[in-house]
Short mmCIF file of C-alpha atoms in Angstrom, two decimals:
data_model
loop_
_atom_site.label_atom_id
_atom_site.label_comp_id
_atom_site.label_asym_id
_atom_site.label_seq_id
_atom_site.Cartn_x
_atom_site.Cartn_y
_atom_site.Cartn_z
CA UNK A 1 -45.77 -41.16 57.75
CA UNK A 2 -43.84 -42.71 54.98
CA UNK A 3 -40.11 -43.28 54.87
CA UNK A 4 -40.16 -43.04 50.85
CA UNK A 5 -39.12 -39.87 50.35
CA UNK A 6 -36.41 -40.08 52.49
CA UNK A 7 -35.02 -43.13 51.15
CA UNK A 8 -35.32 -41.83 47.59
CA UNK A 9 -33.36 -39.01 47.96
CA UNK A 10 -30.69 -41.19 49.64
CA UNK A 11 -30.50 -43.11 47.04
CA UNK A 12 -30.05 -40.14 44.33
CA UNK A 13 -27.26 -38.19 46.41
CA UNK A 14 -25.79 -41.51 46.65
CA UNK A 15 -26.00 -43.13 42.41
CA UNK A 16 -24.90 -38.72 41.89
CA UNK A 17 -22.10 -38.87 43.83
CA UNK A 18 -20.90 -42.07 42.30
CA UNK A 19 -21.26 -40.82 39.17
CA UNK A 20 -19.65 -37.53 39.45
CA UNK A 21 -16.52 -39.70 41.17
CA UNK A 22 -16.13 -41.97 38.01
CA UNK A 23 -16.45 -38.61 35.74
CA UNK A 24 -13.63 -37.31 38.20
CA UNK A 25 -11.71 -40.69 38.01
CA UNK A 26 -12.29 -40.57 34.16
CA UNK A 27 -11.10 -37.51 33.52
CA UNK A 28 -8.19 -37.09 35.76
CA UNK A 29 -7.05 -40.56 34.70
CA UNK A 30 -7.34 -39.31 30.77
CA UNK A 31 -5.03 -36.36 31.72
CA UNK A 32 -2.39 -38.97 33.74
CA UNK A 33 -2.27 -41.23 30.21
CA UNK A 34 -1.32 -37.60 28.15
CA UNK A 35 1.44 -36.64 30.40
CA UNK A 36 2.67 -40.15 30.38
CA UNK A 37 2.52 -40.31 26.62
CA UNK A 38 4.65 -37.00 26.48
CA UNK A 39 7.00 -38.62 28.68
CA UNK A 40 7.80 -41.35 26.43
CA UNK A 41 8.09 -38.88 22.93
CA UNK A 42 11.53 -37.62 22.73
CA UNK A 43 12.15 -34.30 22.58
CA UNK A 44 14.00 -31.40 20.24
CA UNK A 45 17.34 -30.07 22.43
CA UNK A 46 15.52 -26.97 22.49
CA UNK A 47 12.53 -27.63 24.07
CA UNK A 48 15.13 -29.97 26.61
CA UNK A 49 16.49 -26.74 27.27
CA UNK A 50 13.42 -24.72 27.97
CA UNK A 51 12.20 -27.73 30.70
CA UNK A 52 15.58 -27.71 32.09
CA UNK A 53 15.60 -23.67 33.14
CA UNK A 54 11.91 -23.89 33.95
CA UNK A 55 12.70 -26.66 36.71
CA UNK A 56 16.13 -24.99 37.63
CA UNK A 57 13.71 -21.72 37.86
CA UNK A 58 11.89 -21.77 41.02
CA UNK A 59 11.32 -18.91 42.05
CA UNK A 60 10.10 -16.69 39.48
CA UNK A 61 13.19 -14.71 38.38
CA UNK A 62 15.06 -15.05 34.98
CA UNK A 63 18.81 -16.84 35.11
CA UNK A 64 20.86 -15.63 32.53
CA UNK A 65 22.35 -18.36 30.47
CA UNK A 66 25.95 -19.05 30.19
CA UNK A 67 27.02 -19.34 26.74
#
């Protein structure tokens, strides 16, 4: 009986998974360099302002604003 087969299809899950890992990596790490990149922009007061209450807003419900 020959071992082939089996070896084979070792080596094919093996290359696939490698290869859907770096597509993973790739794509992840694309996403990481965007957020960084909006980091460093500087932004209009308002949108400051809408960031700020969306952190300060954890839970869900609407703070009103003092004015």
């Amino acid at each position: 009986m020959s071992h082939w087969p089996y070896i084979i299809a070792a080596y094919a899950l093996t290359v696939g998974g490698m290869a859907g890992l770096a597509l993973v990596s790739w794509l992840r790490m694309r996403r990481a360099e965007k957020q960084a990149s909006a980091l460093s922009k500087p932004l209009a007061s308002s949108e400051v302002e809408k960031r700020i209450s969306t952190a300060l807003d954890t839970n869900g419900v609407k703070v009103a604003r003092q004015p």
